[in-house]
mmCIF file of C-alpha atoms and ligand atoms in Angstrom:
data_model
loop_
_atom_site.group_PDB
_atom_site.id
_atom_site.type_symbol
_atom_site.label_atom_id
_atom_site.label_comp_id
_atom_site.label_asym_id
_atom_site.label_seq_id
_atom_site.Cartn_x
_atom_site.Cartn_y
_atom_site.Cartn_z
ATOM 1 C CA UNK A 32 -0.015 0.047 0.021
ATOM 2 C CA UNK A 33 1.029 3.739 -0.257
ATOM 3 C CA UNK A 34 3.154 5.082 2.385
ATOM 4 C CA UNK A 35 2.333 8.737 1.338
ATOM 5 C CA UNK A 36 0.324 10.502 3.995
ATOM 6 C CA UNK A 37 -0.503 14.139 3.236
ATOM 7 C CA UNK A 38 -0.883 14.854 7.079
ATOM 8 C CA UNK A 39 3.029 15.279 6.829
ATOM 9 C CA UNK A 40 2.799 17.798 4.251
ATOM 10 C CA UNK A 41 -0.525 19.556 5.183
ATOM 11 C CA UNK A 42 0.021 23.558 4.686
ATOM 12 C CA UNK A 43 3.251 23.523 3.030
ATOM 13 C CA UNK A 44 4.246 25.883 0.140
ATOM 14 C CA UNK A 45 2.771 23.341 -2.503
ATOM 15 C CA UNK A 46 -0.529 23.566 -0.454
ATOM 16 C CA UNK A 47 -0.487 27.096 -0.402
ATOM 17 C CA UNK A 48 -0.239 27.509 -4.286
ATOM 18 C CA UNK A 49 -2.735 24.714 -4.879
ATOM 19 C CA UNK A 50 -5.356 25.841 -2.615
ATOM 20 C CA UNK A 51 -5.228 29.718 -3.514
ATOM 21 C CA UNK A 52 -5.515 28.572 -7.162
ATOM 22 C CA UNK A 53 -8.516 26.149 -6.319
ATOM 23 C CA UNK A 54 -10.355 28.789 -4.090
ATOM 24 C CA UNK A 55 -9.878 31.294 -6.991
ATOM 25 C CA UNK A 56 -11.350 29.024 -9.637
ATOM 26 C CA UNK A 57 -14.228 27.931 -7.322
ATOM 27 C CA UNK A 58 -15.121 31.357 -6.466
ATOM 28 C CA UNK A 59 -15.388 32.161 -10.173
ATOM 29 C CA UNK A 60 -17.149 29.312 -10.833
ATOM 30 C CA UNK A 61 -20.147 29.753 -8.127
ATOM 31 C CA UNK A 62 -20.694 33.100 -9.499
ATOM 32 C CA UNK A 63 -23.269 31.421 -12.038
ATOM 33 C CA UNK A 64 -26.424 30.029 -10.424
ATOM 34 C CA UNK A 65 -26.164 26.978 -12.646
ATOM 35 C CA UNK A 66 -25.347 23.488 -10.706
ATOM 36 C CA UNK A 67 -21.835 22.670 -10.379
ATOM 37 C CA UNK A 68 -20.100 19.486 -9.795
ATOM 38 C CA UNK A 69 -16.683 19.214 -8.052
ATOM 39 C CA UNK A 70 -14.553 16.239 -8.377
ATOM 40 C CA UNK A 71 -11.589 15.829 -6.024
ATOM 41 C CA UNK A 72 -9.794 12.637 -7.573
ATOM 42 C CA UNK A 73 -7.268 12.460 -4.619
ATOM 43 C CA UNK A 74 -8.961 13.874 -1.673
ATOM 44 C CA UNK A 75 -6.599 12.957 1.294
ATOM 45 C CA UNK A 76 -8.122 13.230 4.863
ATOM 46 C CA UNK A 77 -9.928 16.428 4.375
ATOM 47 C CA UNK A 78 -8.620 18.107 7.652
ATOM 48 C CA UNK A 79 -5.323 18.329 9.169
ATOM 49 C CA UNK A 80 -3.926 19.342 12.479
ATOM 50 C CA UNK A 81 -0.833 21.427 12.118
ATOM 51 C CA UNK A 82 0.008 20.830 15.854
ATOM 52 C CA UNK A 83 -0.351 17.105 15.520
ATOM 53 C CA UNK A 84 2.427 14.317 15.279
ATOM 54 C CA UNK A 85 2.433 14.103 11.609
ATOM 55 C CA UNK A 86 2.699 17.962 11.018
ATOM 56 C CA UNK A 87 5.401 18.313 13.736
ATOM 57 C CA UNK A 88 7.495 15.533 12.309
ATOM 58 C CA UNK A 89 8.041 16.995 8.955
ATOM 59 C CA UNK A 90 7.410 20.779 10.004
ATOM 60 C CA UNK A 91 6.498 21.586 6.227
ATOM 61 C CA UNK A 92 3.639 24.058 7.242
ATOM 62 C CA UNK A 93 6.331 26.085 8.820
ATOM 63 C CA UNK A 94 7.558 27.132 5.357
ATOM 64 C CA UNK A 95 4.126 27.270 3.857
ATOM 65 C CA UNK A 96 0.897 28.427 5.588
ATOM 66 C CA UNK A 97 2.619 29.156 8.845
ATOM 67 C CA UNK A 98 5.165 31.180 7.428
ATOM 68 C CA UNK A 99 2.535 33.313 5.509
ATOM 69 C CA UNK A 100 0.600 34.106 8.689
ATOM 70 C CA UNK A 101 3.838 34.653 10.738
ATOM 71 C CA UNK A 102 5.119 37.259 8.192
ATOM 72 C CA UNK A 103 4.785 40.996 8.228
ATOM 73 C CA UNK A 104 1.676 41.551 6.065
ATOM 74 C CA UNK A 105 2.442 42.992 2.708
ATOM 75 C CA UNK A 106 0.369 46.271 1.819
ATOM 76 C CA UNK A 107 -1.882 45.746 0.118
ATOM 77 C CA UNK A 108 -2.268 42.042 0.087
ATOM 78 C CA UNK A 109 -3.514 40.441 -2.953
ATOM 79 C CA UNK A 110 -7.144 39.586 -3.090
ATOM 80 C CA UNK A 111 -6.565 35.709 -3.935
ATOM 81 C CA UNK A 112 -4.114 35.653 -1.218
ATOM 82 C CA UNK A 113 -6.182 37.399 1.325
ATOM 83 C CA UNK A 114 -9.298 35.297 0.519
ATOM 84 C CA UNK A 115 -7.018 32.000 1.016
ATOM 85 C CA UNK A 116 -5.727 33.324 4.383
ATOM 86 C CA UNK A 117 -9.331 34.416 5.610
ATOM 87 C CA UNK A 118 -10.627 30.969 4.548
ATOM 88 C CA UNK A 119 -8.069 28.908 6.297
ATOM 89 C CA UNK A 120 -8.465 31.387 9.355
ATOM 90 C CA UNK A 121 -12.265 30.538 9.299
ATOM 91 C CA UNK A 122 -11.075 27.163 10.512
ATOM 92 C CA UNK A 123 -9.244 28.436 13.492
ATOM 93 C CA UNK A 124 -9.924 30.307 16.655
ATOM 94 C CA UNK A 125 -8.755 33.692 16.463
ATOM 95 C CA UNK A 126 -5.133 33.976 16.374
ATOM 96 C CA UNK A 127 -4.480 30.188 16.489
ATOM 97 C CA UNK A 128 -3.449 28.367 13.500
ATOM 98 C CA UNK A 129 -3.827 24.561 14.438
ATOM 99 C CA UNK A 130 -6.313 23.369 11.798
ATOM 100 C CA UNK A 131 -5.520 23.259 8.133
ATOM 101 C CA UNK A 132 -8.470 22.328 5.690
ATOM 102 C CA UNK A 133 -7.629 20.235 2.842
ATOM 103 C CA UNK A 134 -9.118 20.458 -0.681
ATOM 104 C CA UNK A 135 -12.660 18.671 0.391
ATOM 105 C CA UNK A 136 -13.084 21.287 3.101
ATOM 106 C CA UNK A 137 -12.092 24.192 1.065
ATOM 107 C CA UNK A 138 -14.353 23.209 -1.766
ATOM 108 C CA UNK A 139 -17.297 22.464 0.853
ATOM 109 C CA UNK A 140 -16.891 25.716 2.257
ATOM 110 C CA UNK A 141 -17.422 27.449 -1.010
ATOM 111 C CA UNK A 142 -20.361 25.471 -2.335
ATOM 112 C CA UNK A 143 -22.088 24.670 1.193
ATOM 113 C CA UNK A 144 -24.777 27.462 0.701
ATOM 114 C CA UNK A 145 -25.597 25.947 -2.788
ATOM 115 C CA UNK A 146 -27.686 22.685 -2.238
ATOM 116 C CA UNK A 147 -27.760 22.086 -6.002
ATOM 117 C CA UNK A 148 -23.911 21.698 -6.051
ATOM 118 C CA UNK A 149 -22.289 18.241 -5.507
ATOM 119 C CA UNK A 150 -18.933 17.340 -4.347
ATOM 120 C CA UNK A 151 -17.565 13.822 -5.053
ATOM 121 C CA UNK A 152 -14.266 12.806 -3.254
ATOM 122 C CA UNK A 153 -12.023 9.700 -4.247
ATOM 123 C CA UNK A 154 -9.527 8.413 -1.734
ATOM 124 C CA UNK A 155 -7.810 4.999 -2.041
ATOM 125 C CA UNK A 156 -5.759 4.757 1.052
ATOM 126 C CA UNK A 157 -7.934 3.076 3.746
ATOM 127 C CA UNK A 158 -6.649 5.327 6.864
ATOM 128 C CA UNK A 159 -7.257 8.421 5.049
ATOM 129 C CA UNK A 160 -10.676 7.403 3.711
ATOM 130 C CA UNK A 161 -11.652 6.317 7.206
ATOM 131 C CA UNK A 162 -10.392 9.818 8.509
ATOM 132 C CA UNK A 163 -12.028 11.447 5.580
ATOM 133 C CA UNK A 164 -15.275 9.952 6.317
ATOM 134 C CA UNK A 165 -15.247 10.995 9.967
ATOM 135 C CA UNK A 166 -14.195 14.511 9.015
ATOM 136 C CA UNK A 167 -16.960 14.904 6.347
ATOM 137 C CA UNK A 168 -19.659 13.507 8.634
ATOM 138 C CA UNK A 169 -19.373 16.332 10.945
ATOM 139 C CA UNK A 170 -20.410 18.762 8.145
ATOM 140 C CA UNK A 171 -23.926 17.119 7.890
ATOM 141 C CA UNK A 172 -23.701 17.727 4.158
ATOM 142 C CA UNK A 173 -26.069 14.704 3.163
ATOM 143 C CA UNK A 174 -26.170 14.071 -0.186
ATOM 144 C CA UNK A 175 -24.144 16.841 -1.450
ATOM 145 C CA UNK A 176 -20.841 15.143 -0.642
ATOM 146 C CA UNK A 177 -20.040 11.508 -1.788
ATOM 147 C CA UNK A 178 -16.929 9.760 -0.667
ATOM 148 C CA UNK A 179 -15.701 6.928 -3.112
ATOM 149 C CA UNK A 180 -13.054 4.646 -1.947
ATOM 150 C CA UNK A 181 -11.816 4.138 -5.417
ATOM 151 C CA UNK A 182 -9.034 4.730 -7.819
ATOM 152 C CA UNK A 183 -9.756 8.284 -8.691
ATOM 153 C CA UNK A 184 -8.214 8.305 -12.220
ATOM 154 C CA UNK A 185 -10.596 5.573 -13.151
ATOM 155 C CA UNK A 186 -13.494 6.226 -11.033
ATOM 156 C CA UNK A 187 -14.238 9.801 -12.204
ATOM 157 C CA UNK A 188 -14.875 8.463 -15.819
ATOM 158 C CA UNK A 189 -18.276 7.259 -14.934
ATOM 159 C CA UNK A 190 -19.399 10.765 -13.812
ATOM 160 C CA UNK A 191 -18.400 12.500 -17.120
ATOM 161 C CA UNK A 192 -20.097 14.573 -18.377
ATOM 162 C CA UNK A 193 -21.992 15.265 -15.167
ATOM 163 C CA UNK A 194 -25.692 16.174 -15.304
ATOM 164 C CA UNK A 195 -24.919 19.725 -14.311
ATOM 165 C CA UNK A 196 -22.825 20.091 -17.369
ATOM 166 C CA UNK A 197 -20.661 22.395 -15.407
ATOM 167 C CA UNK A 198 -17.571 20.855 -13.555
ATOM 168 C CA UNK A 199 -14.262 21.533 -12.018
ATOM 169 C CA UNK A 200 -12.077 18.455 -11.586
ATOM 170 C CA UNK A 201 -9.198 18.742 -9.114
ATOM 171 C CA UNK A 202 -6.409 16.197 -9.758
ATOM 172 C CA UNK A 203 -3.866 16.048 -6.905
ATOM 173 C CA UNK A 204 -1.999 12.660 -6.686
ATOM 174 C CA UNK A 205 0.885 12.100 -4.511
ATOM 175 C CA UNK A 206 3.096 10.894 -7.391
ATOM 176 C CA UNK A 207 4.546 8.487 -5.166
ATOM 177 C CA UNK A 208 4.335 6.209 -7.997
ATOM 178 C CA UNK A 209 6.141 7.040 -11.360
ATOM 179 C CA UNK A 210 3.127 6.042 -13.273
ATOM 180 C CA UNK A 211 0.926 8.677 -11.637
ATOM 181 C CA UNK A 212 2.421 11.407 -14.136
ATOM 182 C CA UNK A 213 1.280 9.070 -17.084
ATOM 183 C CA UNK A 214 -2.152 8.372 -15.468
ATOM 184 C CA UNK A 215 -2.734 12.129 -15.034
ATOM 185 C CA UNK A 216 -2.223 12.944 -18.739
ATOM 186 C CA UNK A 217 -4.189 9.851 -19.634
ATOM 187 C CA UNK A 218 -7.400 10.869 -17.383
ATOM 188 C CA UNK A 219 -7.205 14.405 -18.698
ATOM 189 C CA UNK A 220 -7.026 13.167 -22.532
ATOM 190 C CA UNK A 221 -9.972 10.804 -21.492
ATOM 191 C CA UNK A 222 -11.956 13.445 -19.441
ATOM 192 C CA UNK A 223 -11.607 16.042 -22.387
ATOM 193 C CA UNK A 224 -12.939 13.596 -24.879
ATOM 194 C CA UNK A 225 -16.155 13.047 -22.616
ATOM 195 C CA UNK A 226 -16.496 16.529 -21.342
ATOM 196 C CA UNK A 227 -14.328 19.355 -23.188
ATOM 197 C CA UNK A 228 -16.057 22.268 -21.376
ATOM 198 C CA UNK A 229 -14.947 21.271 -17.789
ATOM 199 C CA UNK A 230 -12.645 22.909 -15.786
ATOM 200 C CA UNK A 231 -9.525 20.762 -15.058
ATOM 201 C CA UNK A 232 -6.952 21.583 -12.381
ATOM 202 C CA UNK A 233 -3.769 19.569 -12.240
ATOM 203 C CA UNK A 234 -1.087 19.954 -9.337
ATOM 204 C CA UNK A 235 2.359 18.429 -10.162
ATOM 205 C CA UNK A 236 5.775 18.621 -8.420
ATOM 206 C CA UNK A 237 8.718 20.264 -9.857
ATOM 207 C CA UNK A 238 11.451 17.924 -9.365
ATOM 208 C CA UNK A 239 14.477 16.560 -11.531
ATOM 209 C CA UNK A 240 12.527 13.575 -13.021
ATOM 210 C CA UNK A 241 11.556 13.370 -16.701
ATOM 211 C CA UNK A 242 8.118 12.487 -16.178
ATOM 212 C CA UNK A 243 7.519 15.599 -13.889
ATOM 213 C CA UNK A 244 9.185 17.814 -16.384
ATOM 214 C CA UNK A 245 6.949 16.499 -19.117
ATOM 215 C CA UNK A 246 3.568 16.400 -17.420
ATOM 216 C CA UNK A 247 2.850 20.218 -17.919
ATOM 217 C CA UNK A 248 3.959 19.966 -21.581
ATOM 218 C CA UNK A 249 1.640 17.135 -22.289
ATOM 219 C CA UNK A 250 -1.328 19.020 -20.635
ATOM 220 C CA UNK A 251 -0.572 22.149 -22.831
ATOM 221 C CA UNK A 252 -0.666 19.852 -25.778
ATOM 222 C CA UNK A 253 -3.752 18.185 -24.848
ATOM 223 C CA UNK A 254 -5.515 21.497 -24.042
ATOM 224 C CA UNK A 255 -4.213 23.067 -27.408
ATOM 225 C CA UNK A 256 -5.557 20.020 -29.352
ATOM 226 C CA UNK A 257 -8.975 20.191 -27.721
ATOM 227 C CA UNK A 258 -8.888 23.858 -28.766
ATOM 228 C CA UNK A 259 -9.500 24.998 -25.174
ATOM 229 C CA UNK A 260 -7.643 27.672 -22.928
ATOM 230 C CA UNK A 261 -5.187 26.936 -20.397
ATOM 231 C CA UNK A 262 -3.173 28.631 -17.593
ATOM 232 C CA UNK A 263 0.060 27.099 -15.939
ATOM 233 C CA UNK A 264 1.252 28.841 -12.740
ATOM 234 C CA UNK A 265 4.573 27.603 -10.913
ATOM 235 C CA UNK A 266 5.895 28.548 -7.309
ATOM 236 C CA UNK A 267 9.734 27.778 -6.632
ATOM 237 C CA UNK A 268 10.834 28.613 -3.002
ATOM 238 C CA UNK A 269 14.454 27.413 -3.183
ATOM 239 C CA UNK A 270 17.280 25.824 -5.371
ATOM 240 C CA UNK A 271 16.653 22.344 -6.383
ATOM 241 C CA UNK A 272 20.472 21.683 -5.927
ATOM 242 C CA UNK A 273 21.855 19.174 -3.723
ATOM 243 C CA UNK A 274 24.179 20.360 -1.026
ATOM 244 C CA UNK A 275 26.696 18.635 1.466
ATOM 245 C CA UNK A 276 26.629 18.991 5.281
ATOM 246 C CA UNK A 277 30.098 19.665 6.921
ATOM 247 C CA UNK A 278 30.563 15.930 7.181
ATOM 248 C CA UNK A 279 30.178 15.527 3.538
ATOM 249 C CA UNK A 280 26.686 14.158 3.653
ATOM 250 C CA UNK A 281 24.475 14.870 0.679
ATOM 251 C CA UNK A 282 21.437 16.942 1.691
ATOM 252 C CA UNK A 283 18.425 16.839 -0.639
ATOM 253 C CA UNK A 284 16.641 20.045 -0.887
ATOM 254 C CA UNK A 285 12.981 18.724 -0.008
ATOM 255 C CA UNK A 286 10.371 19.769 -2.414
ATOM 256 C CA UNK A 287 11.636 23.052 -4.105
ATOM 257 C CA UNK A 288 8.796 23.916 -6.427
ATOM 258 C CA UNK A 289 5.545 22.909 -7.892
ATOM 259 C CA UNK A 290 2.814 23.877 -10.485
ATOM 260 C CA UNK A 291 -0.908 24.067 -11.141
ATOM 261 C CA UNK A 292 -2.170 23.552 -14.781
ATOM 262 C CA UNK A 293 -5.613 24.588 -15.495
ATOM 263 C CA UNK A 294 -7.586 23.738 -18.716
ATOM 264 C CA UNK A 295 -10.606 26.176 -19.252
ATOM 265 C CA UNK A 296 -9.526 28.387 -16.195
ATOM 266 C CA UNK A 297 -11.706 31.445 -15.413
ATOM 267 C CA UNK A 298 -11.044 34.639 -17.404
ATOM 268 C CA UNK A 299 -10.149 36.334 -14.211
ATOM 269 C CA UNK A 300 -7.454 33.870 -12.924
ATOM 270 C CA UNK A 301 -4.269 35.287 -14.568
ATOM 271 C CA UNK A 302 -5.009 38.864 -13.433
ATOM 272 C CA UNK A 303 -5.701 37.703 -9.810
ATOM 273 C CA UNK A 304 -2.483 35.489 -9.847
ATOM 274 C CA UNK A 305 -0.406 38.350 -11.444
ATOM 275 C CA UNK A 306 -0.862 40.215 -8.083
ATOM 276 C CA UNK A 307 -0.808 37.204 -5.825
ATOM 277 C CA UNK A 308 2.429 35.408 -7.262
ATOM 278 C CA UNK A 309 5.053 38.103 -6.378
ATOM 279 C CA UNK A 310 3.758 38.279 -2.852
ATOM 280 C CA UNK A 311 3.610 34.624 -2.468
ATOM 281 C CA UNK A 312 7.481 34.374 -3.704
ATOM 282 C CA UNK A 313 8.265 37.423 -1.362
ATOM 283 C CA UNK A 314 6.629 35.681 1.765
ATOM 284 C CA UNK A 315 7.656 32.166 1.166
ATOM 285 C CA UNK A 316 11.138 32.215 -0.411
ATOM 286 C CA UNK A 317 13.854 30.381 1.222
ATOM 287 C CA UNK A 318 16.714 31.504 -0.875
ATOM 288 C CA UNK A 319 17.664 33.699 -3.695
ATOM 289 C CA UNK A 320 16.342 31.083 -6.600
ATOM 290 C CA UNK A 321 12.735 31.789 -5.367
ATOM 291 C CA UNK A 322 10.380 32.818 -8.266
ATOM 292 C CA UNK A 323 7.072 32.101 -10.075
ATOM 293 C CA UNK A 324 5.887 31.613 -13.791
ATOM 294 C CA UNK A 325 2.596 32.353 -15.125
ATOM 295 C CA UNK A 326 1.655 31.670 -18.497
ATOM 296 C CA UNK A 327 -1.530 30.950 -20.488
ATOM 297 C CA UNK A 328 -2.854 30.172 -23.909
ATOM 298 C CA UNK A 329 -5.543 28.872 -26.113
HETATM 299 N N1 SAM B 789 -5.845 16.938 -2.586
HETATM 300 C C1 SAM B 789 -5.642 16.822 -0.991
HETATM 301 C C2 SAM B 789 -5.593 18.233 -0.603
HETATM 302 O O1 SAM B 789 -5.186 19.051 -1.166
HETATM 303 O O2 SAM B 789 -5.969 18.606 0.615
HETATM 304 C C3 SAM B 789 -4.384 16.125 -0.976
HETATM 305 C C4 SAM B 789 -4.305 14.865 -1.831
HETATM 306 S S1 SAM B 789 -2.807 13.997 -1.242
HETATM 307 C C5 SAM B 789 -1.455 14.832 -2.107
HETATM 308 C C6 SAM B 789 -2.931 12.530 -2.458
HETATM 309 C C7 SAM B 789 -3.957 11.660 -1.898
HETATM 310 O O3 SAM B 789 -4.264 10.664 -3.011
HETATM 311 C C8 SAM B 789 -3.447 10.714 -0.697
HETATM 312 O O4 SAM B 789 -4.243 10.774 0.428
HETATM 313 C C9 SAM B 789 -3.364 9.213 -1.431
HETATM 314 O O5 SAM B 789 -3.757 8.362 -0.401
HETATM 315 C C10 SAM B 789 -4.416 9.365 -2.290
HETATM 316 N N2 SAM B 789 -4.279 8.358 -3.584
HETATM 317 C C11 SAM B 789 -3.066 7.785 -3.993
HETATM 318 N N3 SAM B 789 -3.353 7.358 -4.980
HETATM 319 C C12 SAM B 789 -4.770 7.309 -5.299
HETATM 320 C C13 SAM B 789 -5.737 6.993 -6.447
HETATM 321 N N4 SAM B 789 -5.088 6.304 -7.565
HETATM 322 N N5 SAM B 789 -6.932 7.263 -6.299
HETATM 323 C C14 SAM B 789 -7.379 7.947 -5.170
HETATM 324 N N6 SAM B 789 -6.576 8.392 -4.162
HETATM 325 C C15 SAM B 789 -5.286 7.979 -4.269
#
């Protein structure tokens, strides 16, 4: 079974990028009255404690969400970043930062007042499925949220196109298996054939591995072939170079960068990110290599 547990990584810089973009996309999509279906193909546990054993072992939130809230506020803070900070703060008592919402809770927060919207969560890990089920039960969301203990890449197929004809699909695998990269591209290709007007948001790590390097290129090709617009955004917080400690031991840098690729993005997303990304870099940078990229097409 997989060993990846998102609880070790919750609130890290990759989550800041992913969840800021996810929230911005959703906020735009709920401006229309028509029903929306949201798919989260790799849901995780839904809610995380930043003061729990998992989070404290890796301390990744300290270089992500917690670093943002500890920094001197930049003025004026970009609306997308402020919205993300406010949403996460809403899960905590004033001034405390112990709870971090994963994608299922962020999505629910945005659609909860809209009974017509549906959220379908896929999670394969038995422990995370159990925790997710218990966390979601507290929301008393009834039939609005469905949890499927299935392979998200395959399981989503049967729901496309959704009856609502409006959907956002978030694909956020752990990439623990090298084959995940190819499966993401295959799932997006298949989904575009079934439902070309859906909005697709894929998170991916930027690491020195050919499959990781190729994934955004493949997604761009898929979007262009389908004649659909796309947006790619990346956040780098530090150098990816290996270093050595005093004893000559090689130190791996941990995750230095990640990206989000969106097909059929809201037309407002690029302008929003143009304001938010320089601030995200400024607040989360770990060395002089910190930067972002933002491109769009179609
Ligand atoms: N989307 C979550 C968030 O933003 O809060 C984090 C998800 S985490 C990066 C990836 C999750 O996918 C893990 O909980 C893992 O157990 C699960 N997983 C791995 N392979 C899967 C598959 N084929 N189908 C569904 N879930 C899978």
